[in-house]
PDB file of C-alpha atoms in Angstrom:
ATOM      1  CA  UNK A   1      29.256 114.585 113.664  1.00 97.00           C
ATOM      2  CA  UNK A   2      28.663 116.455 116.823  1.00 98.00           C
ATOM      3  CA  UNK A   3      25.303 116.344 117.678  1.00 98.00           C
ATOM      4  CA  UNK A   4      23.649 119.312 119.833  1.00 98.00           C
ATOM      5  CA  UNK A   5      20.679 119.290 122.358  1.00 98.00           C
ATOM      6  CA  UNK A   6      18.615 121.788 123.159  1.00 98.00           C
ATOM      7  CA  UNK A   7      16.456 122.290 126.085  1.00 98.00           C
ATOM      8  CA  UNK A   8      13.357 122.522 126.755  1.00 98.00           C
ATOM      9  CA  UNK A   9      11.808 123.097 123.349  1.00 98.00           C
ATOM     10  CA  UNK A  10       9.512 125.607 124.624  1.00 98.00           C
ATOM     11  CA  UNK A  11       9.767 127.701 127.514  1.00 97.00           C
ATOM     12  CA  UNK A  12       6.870 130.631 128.275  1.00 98.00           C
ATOM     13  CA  UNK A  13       8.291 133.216 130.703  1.00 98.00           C
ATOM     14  CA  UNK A  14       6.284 135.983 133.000  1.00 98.00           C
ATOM     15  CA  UNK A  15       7.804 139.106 131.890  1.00 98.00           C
ATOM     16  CA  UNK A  16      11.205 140.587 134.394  1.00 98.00           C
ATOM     17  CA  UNK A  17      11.476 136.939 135.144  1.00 98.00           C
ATOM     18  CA  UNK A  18      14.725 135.027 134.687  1.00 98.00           C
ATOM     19  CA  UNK A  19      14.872 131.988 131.754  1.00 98.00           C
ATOM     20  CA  UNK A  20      17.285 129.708 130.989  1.00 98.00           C
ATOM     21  CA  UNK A  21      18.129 127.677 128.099  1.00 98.00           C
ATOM     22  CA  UNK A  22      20.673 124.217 128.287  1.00 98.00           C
ATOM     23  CA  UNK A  23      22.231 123.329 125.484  1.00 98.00           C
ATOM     24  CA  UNK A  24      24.795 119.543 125.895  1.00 98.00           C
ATOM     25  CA  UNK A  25      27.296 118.965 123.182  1.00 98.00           C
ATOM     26  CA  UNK A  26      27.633 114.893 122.077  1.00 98.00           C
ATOM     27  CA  UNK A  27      31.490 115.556 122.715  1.00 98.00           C
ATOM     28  CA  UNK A  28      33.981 118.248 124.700  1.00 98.00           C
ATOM     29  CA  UNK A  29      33.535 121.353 122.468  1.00 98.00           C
ATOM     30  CA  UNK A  30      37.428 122.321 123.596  1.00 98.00           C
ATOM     31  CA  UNK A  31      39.275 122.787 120.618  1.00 97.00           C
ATOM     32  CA  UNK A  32      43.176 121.912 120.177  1.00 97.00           C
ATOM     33  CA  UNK A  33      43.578 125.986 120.966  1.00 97.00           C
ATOM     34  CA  UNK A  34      41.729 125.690 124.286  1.00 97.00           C
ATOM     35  CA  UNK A  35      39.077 127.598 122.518  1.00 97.00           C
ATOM     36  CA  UNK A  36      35.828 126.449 122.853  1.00 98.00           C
ATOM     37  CA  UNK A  37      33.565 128.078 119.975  1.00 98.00           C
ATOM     38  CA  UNK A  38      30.135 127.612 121.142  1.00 98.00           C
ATOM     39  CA  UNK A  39      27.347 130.551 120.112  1.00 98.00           C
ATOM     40  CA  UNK A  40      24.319 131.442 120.963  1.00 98.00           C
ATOM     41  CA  UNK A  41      21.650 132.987 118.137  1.00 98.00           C
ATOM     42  CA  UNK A  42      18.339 134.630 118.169  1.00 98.00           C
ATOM     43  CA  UNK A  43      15.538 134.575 115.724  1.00 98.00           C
ATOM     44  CA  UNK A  44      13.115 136.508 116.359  1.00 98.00           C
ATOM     45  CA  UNK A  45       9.539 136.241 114.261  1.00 98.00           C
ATOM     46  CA  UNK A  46      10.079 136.644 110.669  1.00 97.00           C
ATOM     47  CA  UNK A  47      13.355 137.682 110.841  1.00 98.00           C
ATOM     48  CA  UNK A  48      17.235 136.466 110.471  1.00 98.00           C
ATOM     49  CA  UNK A  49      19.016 134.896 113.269  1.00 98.00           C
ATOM     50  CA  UNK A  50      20.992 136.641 115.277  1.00 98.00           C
ATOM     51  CA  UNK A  51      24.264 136.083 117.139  1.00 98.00           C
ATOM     52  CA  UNK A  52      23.995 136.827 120.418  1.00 98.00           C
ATOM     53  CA  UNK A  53      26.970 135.184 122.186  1.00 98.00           C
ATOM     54  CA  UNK A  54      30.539 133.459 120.698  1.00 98.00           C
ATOM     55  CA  UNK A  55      32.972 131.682 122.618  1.00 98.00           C
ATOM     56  CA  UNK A  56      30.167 130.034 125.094  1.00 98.00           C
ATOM     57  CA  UNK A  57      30.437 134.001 126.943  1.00 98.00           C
ATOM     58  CA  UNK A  58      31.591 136.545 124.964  1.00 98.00           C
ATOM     59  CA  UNK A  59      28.526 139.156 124.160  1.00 98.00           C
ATOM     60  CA  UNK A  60      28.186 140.532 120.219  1.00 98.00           C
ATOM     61  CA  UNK A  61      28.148 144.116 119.947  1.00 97.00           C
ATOM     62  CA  UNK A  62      24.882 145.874 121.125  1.00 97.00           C
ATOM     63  CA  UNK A  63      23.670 142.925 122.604  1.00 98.00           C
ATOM     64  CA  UNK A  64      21.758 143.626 125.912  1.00 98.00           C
ATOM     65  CA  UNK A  65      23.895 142.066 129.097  1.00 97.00           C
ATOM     66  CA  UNK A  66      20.965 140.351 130.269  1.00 98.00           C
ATOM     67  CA  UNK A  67      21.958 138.138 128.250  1.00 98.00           C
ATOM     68  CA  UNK A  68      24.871 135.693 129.200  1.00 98.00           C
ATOM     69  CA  UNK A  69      26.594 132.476 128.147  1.00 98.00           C
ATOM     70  CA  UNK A  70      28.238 130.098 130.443  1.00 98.00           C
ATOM     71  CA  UNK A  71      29.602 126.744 130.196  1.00 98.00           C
ATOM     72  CA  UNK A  72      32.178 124.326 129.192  1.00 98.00           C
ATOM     73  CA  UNK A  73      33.200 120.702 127.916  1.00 97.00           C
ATOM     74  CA  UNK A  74      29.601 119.591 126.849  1.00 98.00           C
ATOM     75  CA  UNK A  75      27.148 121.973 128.740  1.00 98.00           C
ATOM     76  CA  UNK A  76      26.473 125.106 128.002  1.00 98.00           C
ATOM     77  CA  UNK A  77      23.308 127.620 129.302  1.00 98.00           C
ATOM     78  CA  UNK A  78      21.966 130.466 128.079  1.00 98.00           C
ATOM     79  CA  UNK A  79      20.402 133.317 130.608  1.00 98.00           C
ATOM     80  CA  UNK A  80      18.028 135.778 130.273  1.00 98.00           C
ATOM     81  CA  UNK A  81      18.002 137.568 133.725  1.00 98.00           C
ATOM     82  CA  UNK A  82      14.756 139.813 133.221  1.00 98.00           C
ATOM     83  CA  UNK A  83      12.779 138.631 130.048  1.00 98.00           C
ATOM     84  CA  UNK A  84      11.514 141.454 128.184  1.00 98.00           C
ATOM     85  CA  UNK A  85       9.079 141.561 125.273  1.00 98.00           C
ATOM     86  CA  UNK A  86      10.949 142.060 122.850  1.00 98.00           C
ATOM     87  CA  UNK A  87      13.286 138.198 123.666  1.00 98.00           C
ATOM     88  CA  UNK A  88      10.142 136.384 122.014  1.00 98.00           C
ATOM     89  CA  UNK A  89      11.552 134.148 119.505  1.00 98.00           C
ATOM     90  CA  UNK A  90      13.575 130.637 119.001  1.00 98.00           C
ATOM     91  CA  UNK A  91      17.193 130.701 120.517  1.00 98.00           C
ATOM     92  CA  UNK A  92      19.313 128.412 118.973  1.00 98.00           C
ATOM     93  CA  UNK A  93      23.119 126.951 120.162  1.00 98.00           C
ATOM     94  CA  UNK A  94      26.117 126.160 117.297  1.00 98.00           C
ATOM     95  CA  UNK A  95      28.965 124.608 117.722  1.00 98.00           C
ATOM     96  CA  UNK A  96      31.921 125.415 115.702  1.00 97.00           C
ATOM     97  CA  UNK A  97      34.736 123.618 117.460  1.00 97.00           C
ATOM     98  CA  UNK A  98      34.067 120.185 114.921  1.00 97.00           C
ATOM     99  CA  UNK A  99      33.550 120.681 111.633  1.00 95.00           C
ATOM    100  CA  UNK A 100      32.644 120.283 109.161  1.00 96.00           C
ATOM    101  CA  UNK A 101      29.377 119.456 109.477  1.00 97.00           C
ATOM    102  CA  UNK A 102      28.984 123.181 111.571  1.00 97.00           C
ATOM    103  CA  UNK A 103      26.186 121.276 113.815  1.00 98.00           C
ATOM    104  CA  UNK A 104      22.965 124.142 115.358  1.00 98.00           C
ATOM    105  CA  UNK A 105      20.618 122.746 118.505  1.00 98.00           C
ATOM    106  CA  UNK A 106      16.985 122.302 117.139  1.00 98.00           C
ATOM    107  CA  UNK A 107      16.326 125.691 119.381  1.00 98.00           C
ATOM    108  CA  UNK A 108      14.397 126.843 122.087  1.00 98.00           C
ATOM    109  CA  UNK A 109      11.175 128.679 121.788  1.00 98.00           C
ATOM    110  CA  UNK A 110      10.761 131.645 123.918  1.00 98.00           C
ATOM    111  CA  UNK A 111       7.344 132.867 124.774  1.00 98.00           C
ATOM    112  CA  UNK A 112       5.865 135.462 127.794  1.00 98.00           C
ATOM    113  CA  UNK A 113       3.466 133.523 129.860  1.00 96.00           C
TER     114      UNK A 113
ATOM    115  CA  UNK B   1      26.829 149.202 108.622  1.00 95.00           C
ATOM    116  CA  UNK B   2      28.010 145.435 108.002  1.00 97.00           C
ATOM    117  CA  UNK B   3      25.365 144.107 105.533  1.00 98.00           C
ATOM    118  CA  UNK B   4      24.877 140.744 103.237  1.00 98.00           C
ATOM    119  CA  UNK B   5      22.046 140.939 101.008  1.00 98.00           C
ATOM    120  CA  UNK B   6      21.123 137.616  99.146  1.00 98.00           C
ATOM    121  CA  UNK B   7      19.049 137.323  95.432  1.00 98.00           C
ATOM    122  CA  UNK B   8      18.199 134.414  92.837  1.00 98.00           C
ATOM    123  CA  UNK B   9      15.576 132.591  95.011  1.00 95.00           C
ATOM    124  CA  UNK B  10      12.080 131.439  93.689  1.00 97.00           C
ATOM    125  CA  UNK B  11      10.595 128.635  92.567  1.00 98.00           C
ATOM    126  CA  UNK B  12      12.191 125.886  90.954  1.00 98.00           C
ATOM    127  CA  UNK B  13      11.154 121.857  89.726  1.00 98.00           C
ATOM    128  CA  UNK B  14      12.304 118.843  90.872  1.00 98.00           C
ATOM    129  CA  UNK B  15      15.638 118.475  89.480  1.00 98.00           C
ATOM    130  CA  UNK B  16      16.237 121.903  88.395  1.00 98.00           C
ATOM    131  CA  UNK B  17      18.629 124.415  89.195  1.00 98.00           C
ATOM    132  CA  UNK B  18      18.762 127.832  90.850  1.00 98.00           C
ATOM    133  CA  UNK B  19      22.145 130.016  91.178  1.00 98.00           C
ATOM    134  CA  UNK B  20      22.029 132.211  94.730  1.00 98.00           C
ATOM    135  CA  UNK B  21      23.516 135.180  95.212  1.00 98.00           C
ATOM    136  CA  UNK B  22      24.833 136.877  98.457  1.00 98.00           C
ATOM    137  CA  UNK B  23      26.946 140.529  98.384  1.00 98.00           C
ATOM    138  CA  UNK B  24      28.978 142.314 100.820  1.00 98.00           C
ATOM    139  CA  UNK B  25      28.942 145.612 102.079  1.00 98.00           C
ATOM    140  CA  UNK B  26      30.511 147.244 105.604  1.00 98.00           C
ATOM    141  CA  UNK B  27      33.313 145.027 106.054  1.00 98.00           C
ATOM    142  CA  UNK B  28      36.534 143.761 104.099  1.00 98.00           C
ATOM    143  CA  UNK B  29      35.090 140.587 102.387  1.00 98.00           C
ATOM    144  CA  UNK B  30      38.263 138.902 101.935  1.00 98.00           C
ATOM    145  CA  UNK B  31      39.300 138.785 105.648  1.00 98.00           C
ATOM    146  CA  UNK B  32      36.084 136.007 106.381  1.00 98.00           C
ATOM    147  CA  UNK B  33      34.985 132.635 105.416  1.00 98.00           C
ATOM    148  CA  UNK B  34      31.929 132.747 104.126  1.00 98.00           C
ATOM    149  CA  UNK B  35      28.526 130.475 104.726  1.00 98.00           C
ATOM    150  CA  UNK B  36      25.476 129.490 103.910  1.00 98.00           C
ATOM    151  CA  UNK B  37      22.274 128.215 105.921  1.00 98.00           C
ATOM    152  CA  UNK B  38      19.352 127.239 105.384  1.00 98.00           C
ATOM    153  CA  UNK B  39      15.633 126.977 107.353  1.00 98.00           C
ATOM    154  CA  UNK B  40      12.909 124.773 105.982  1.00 98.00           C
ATOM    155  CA  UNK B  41       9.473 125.971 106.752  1.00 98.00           C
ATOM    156  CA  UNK B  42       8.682 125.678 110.307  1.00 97.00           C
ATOM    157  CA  UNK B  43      12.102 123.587 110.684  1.00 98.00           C
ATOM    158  CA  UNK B  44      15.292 124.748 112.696  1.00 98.00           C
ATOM    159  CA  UNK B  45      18.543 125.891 111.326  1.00 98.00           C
ATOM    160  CA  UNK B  46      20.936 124.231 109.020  1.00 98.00           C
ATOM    161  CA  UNK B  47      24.348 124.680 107.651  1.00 98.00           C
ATOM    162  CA  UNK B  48      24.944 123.981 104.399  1.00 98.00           C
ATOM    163  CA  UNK B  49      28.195 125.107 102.815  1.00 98.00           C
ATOM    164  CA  UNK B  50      31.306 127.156 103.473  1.00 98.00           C
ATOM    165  CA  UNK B  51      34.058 128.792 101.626  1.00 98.00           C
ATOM    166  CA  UNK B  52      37.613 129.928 102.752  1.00 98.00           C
ATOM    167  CA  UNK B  53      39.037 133.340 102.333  1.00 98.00           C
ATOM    168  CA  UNK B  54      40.567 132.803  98.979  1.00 97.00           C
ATOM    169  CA  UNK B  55      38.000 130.073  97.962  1.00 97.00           C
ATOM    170  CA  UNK B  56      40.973 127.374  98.068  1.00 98.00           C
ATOM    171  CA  UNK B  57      38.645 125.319 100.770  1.00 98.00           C
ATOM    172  CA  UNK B  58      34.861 124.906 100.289  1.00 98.00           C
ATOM    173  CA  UNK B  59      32.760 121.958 102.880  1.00 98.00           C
ATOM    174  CA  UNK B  60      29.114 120.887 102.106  1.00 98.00           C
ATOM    175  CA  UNK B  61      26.417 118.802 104.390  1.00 98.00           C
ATOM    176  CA  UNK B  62      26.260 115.618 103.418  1.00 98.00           C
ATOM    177  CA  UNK B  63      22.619 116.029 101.326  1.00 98.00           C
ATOM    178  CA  UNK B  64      24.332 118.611  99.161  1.00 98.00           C
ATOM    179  CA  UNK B  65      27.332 116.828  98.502  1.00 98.00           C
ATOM    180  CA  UNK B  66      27.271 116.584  94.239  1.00 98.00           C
ATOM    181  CA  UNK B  67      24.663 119.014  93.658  1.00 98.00           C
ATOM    182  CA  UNK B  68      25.702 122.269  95.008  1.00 98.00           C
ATOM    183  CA  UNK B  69      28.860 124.042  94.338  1.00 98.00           C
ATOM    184  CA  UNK B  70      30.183 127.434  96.746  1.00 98.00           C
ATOM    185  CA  UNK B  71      32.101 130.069  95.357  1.00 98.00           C
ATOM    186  CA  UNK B  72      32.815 133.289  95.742  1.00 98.00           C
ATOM    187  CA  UNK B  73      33.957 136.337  93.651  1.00 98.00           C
ATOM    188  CA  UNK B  74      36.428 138.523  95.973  1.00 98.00           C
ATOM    189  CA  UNK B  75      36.682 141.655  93.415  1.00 98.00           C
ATOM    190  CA  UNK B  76      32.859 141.644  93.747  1.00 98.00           C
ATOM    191  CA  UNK B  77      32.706 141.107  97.253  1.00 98.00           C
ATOM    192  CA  UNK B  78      30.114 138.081  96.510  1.00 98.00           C
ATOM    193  CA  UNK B  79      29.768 134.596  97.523  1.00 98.00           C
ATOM    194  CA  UNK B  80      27.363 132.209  95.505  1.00 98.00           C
ATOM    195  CA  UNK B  81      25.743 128.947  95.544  1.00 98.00           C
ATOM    196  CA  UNK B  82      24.886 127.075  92.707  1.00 98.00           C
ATOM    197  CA  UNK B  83      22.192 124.308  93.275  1.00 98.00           C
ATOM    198  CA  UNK B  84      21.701 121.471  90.967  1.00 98.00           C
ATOM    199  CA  UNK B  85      19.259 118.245  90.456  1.00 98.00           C
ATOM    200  CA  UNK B  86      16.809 120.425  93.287  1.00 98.00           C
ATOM    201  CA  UNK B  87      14.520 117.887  95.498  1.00 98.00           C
ATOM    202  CA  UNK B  88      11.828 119.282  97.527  1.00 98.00           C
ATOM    203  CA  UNK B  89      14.057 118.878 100.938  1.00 98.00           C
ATOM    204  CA  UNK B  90      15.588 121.722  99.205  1.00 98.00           C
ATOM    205  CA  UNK B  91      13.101 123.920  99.937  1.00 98.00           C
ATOM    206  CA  UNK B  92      13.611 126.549 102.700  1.00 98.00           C
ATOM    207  CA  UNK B  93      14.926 129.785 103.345  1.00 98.00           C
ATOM    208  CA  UNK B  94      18.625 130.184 102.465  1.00 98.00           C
ATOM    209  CA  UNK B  95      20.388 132.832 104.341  1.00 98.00           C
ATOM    210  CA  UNK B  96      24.208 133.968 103.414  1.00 98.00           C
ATOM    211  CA  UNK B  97      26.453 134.450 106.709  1.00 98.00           C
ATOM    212  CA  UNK B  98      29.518 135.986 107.341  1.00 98.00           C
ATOM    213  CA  UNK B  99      32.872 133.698 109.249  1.00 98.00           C
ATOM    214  CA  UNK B 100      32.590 130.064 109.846  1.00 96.00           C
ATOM    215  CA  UNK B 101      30.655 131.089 113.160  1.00 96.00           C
ATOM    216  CA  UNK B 102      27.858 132.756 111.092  1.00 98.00           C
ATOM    217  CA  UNK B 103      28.495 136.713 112.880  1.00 98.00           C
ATOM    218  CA  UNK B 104      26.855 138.405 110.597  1.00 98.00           C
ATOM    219  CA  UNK B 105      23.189 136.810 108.403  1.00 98.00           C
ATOM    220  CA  UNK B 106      21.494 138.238 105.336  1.00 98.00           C
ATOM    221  CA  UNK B 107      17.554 138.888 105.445  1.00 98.00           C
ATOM    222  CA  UNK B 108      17.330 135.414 103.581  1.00 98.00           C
ATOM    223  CA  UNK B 109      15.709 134.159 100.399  1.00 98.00           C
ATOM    224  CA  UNK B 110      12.945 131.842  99.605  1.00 98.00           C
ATOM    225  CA  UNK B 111      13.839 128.773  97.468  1.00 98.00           C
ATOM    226  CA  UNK B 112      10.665 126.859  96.474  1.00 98.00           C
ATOM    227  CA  UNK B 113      11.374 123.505  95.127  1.00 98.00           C
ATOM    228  CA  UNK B 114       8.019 122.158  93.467  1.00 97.00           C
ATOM    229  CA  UNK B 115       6.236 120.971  90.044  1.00 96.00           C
TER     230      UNK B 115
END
């Protein structure tokens, strides 16, 4: 199974500041298309995930672009350029490349300082 | 507006059963895989089953494997999951998800597993 980090487990953030989440894959994500399907979701408090980013960059609809992906082979980061009030809430990374079992990081807790 | 809304939670014994429900609105059904998730209390996210297309390929986690069974109903643009021989590690919130890479997520429902 492809196991995924996450990193750090908690973050608090001064609001308009940047944050930055790392998230390492236990093997290359790359799939045999030269896809790499790595996402990014939100959960905010008391509600249902979110997907935020597929394809380690690409941005889901109505998703702010402070928000971006970047990465490849086995690291992968999530940005938040100016943290808002509003980004409060775990952030979790899934990778879909390996599967089955579809493997999530244990998340990232965002919270303003 | 793309929408999955999921019923049939609650509270259940040790080695019970419970049948979930998920339906789909907003988007043609039969063009995605379908999947389920689940969140224990205070616990992160994890996949649980998955169902192709035309339901001709279904995968489970491991500590499912035998007791819960995926399938789906394409002329009622639902996908269920039947849960069998419940342990209390089965409690959490189960949320229905659209695609293998989980796009789209119902509001979730509550299964309790307890005497």
């Amino acid at each position: 199974d492809v196991v995924m980090t996450q990193s750090p487990a908690s973050l608090a953030v001064t609001l308009g500041q940047p944050a930055s989440i790392s998230c390492r894959s236990s093997q290359s994500l790359v799939y045999r298309d030269g896809n790499t399907y790595l996402n990014w979701f939100q959960q905010r408090p008391g509600q249902s995930p979110r997907r935020l980013i597929y394809k380690v960059s690409n941005r889901d609809s109505g998703v702010p672009d402070r928000f971006s992906g970047s990465g490849s082979g086995t690291n992968f980061t999530l940005q938040i350029s100016r943290v808002e009030a509003e980004d409060v809430g775990i952030y979790y990374c899934m990778q879909v490349s390996y599967w089955p079992p579809l493997t999530f990081g244990g998340g990232t807790k965002v919270e303003i300082k | 507006e793309e929408q999955l809304v999921e019923s049939g939670g609650g509270l259940a014994q040790p080695g019970g059963s419970l049948r979930l429900s998920c339906v789909a609105s907003g988007f043609t059904f039969t063009n995605y895989w379908m999947t389920w998730v689940r969140q224990a209390p205070g616990k992160g996210l994890e996949w649980v089953a998955n169902i192709r297309e035309d339901g001709s390929e279904r995968h489970y986690v491991d500590s499912v494997k035998g007791r819960f069974t995926i399938s789906r109903d394409n002329a009622r643009n639902s996908v269920y999951l039947q849960m069998n021989s419940l342990r209390g590690e089965d409690t959490a919130v189960y949320y229905c998800s659209r695609g293998r890479d989980c796009s789209v997520w119902g509001q979730g429902i509550l299964v309790t597993v307890s005497s």
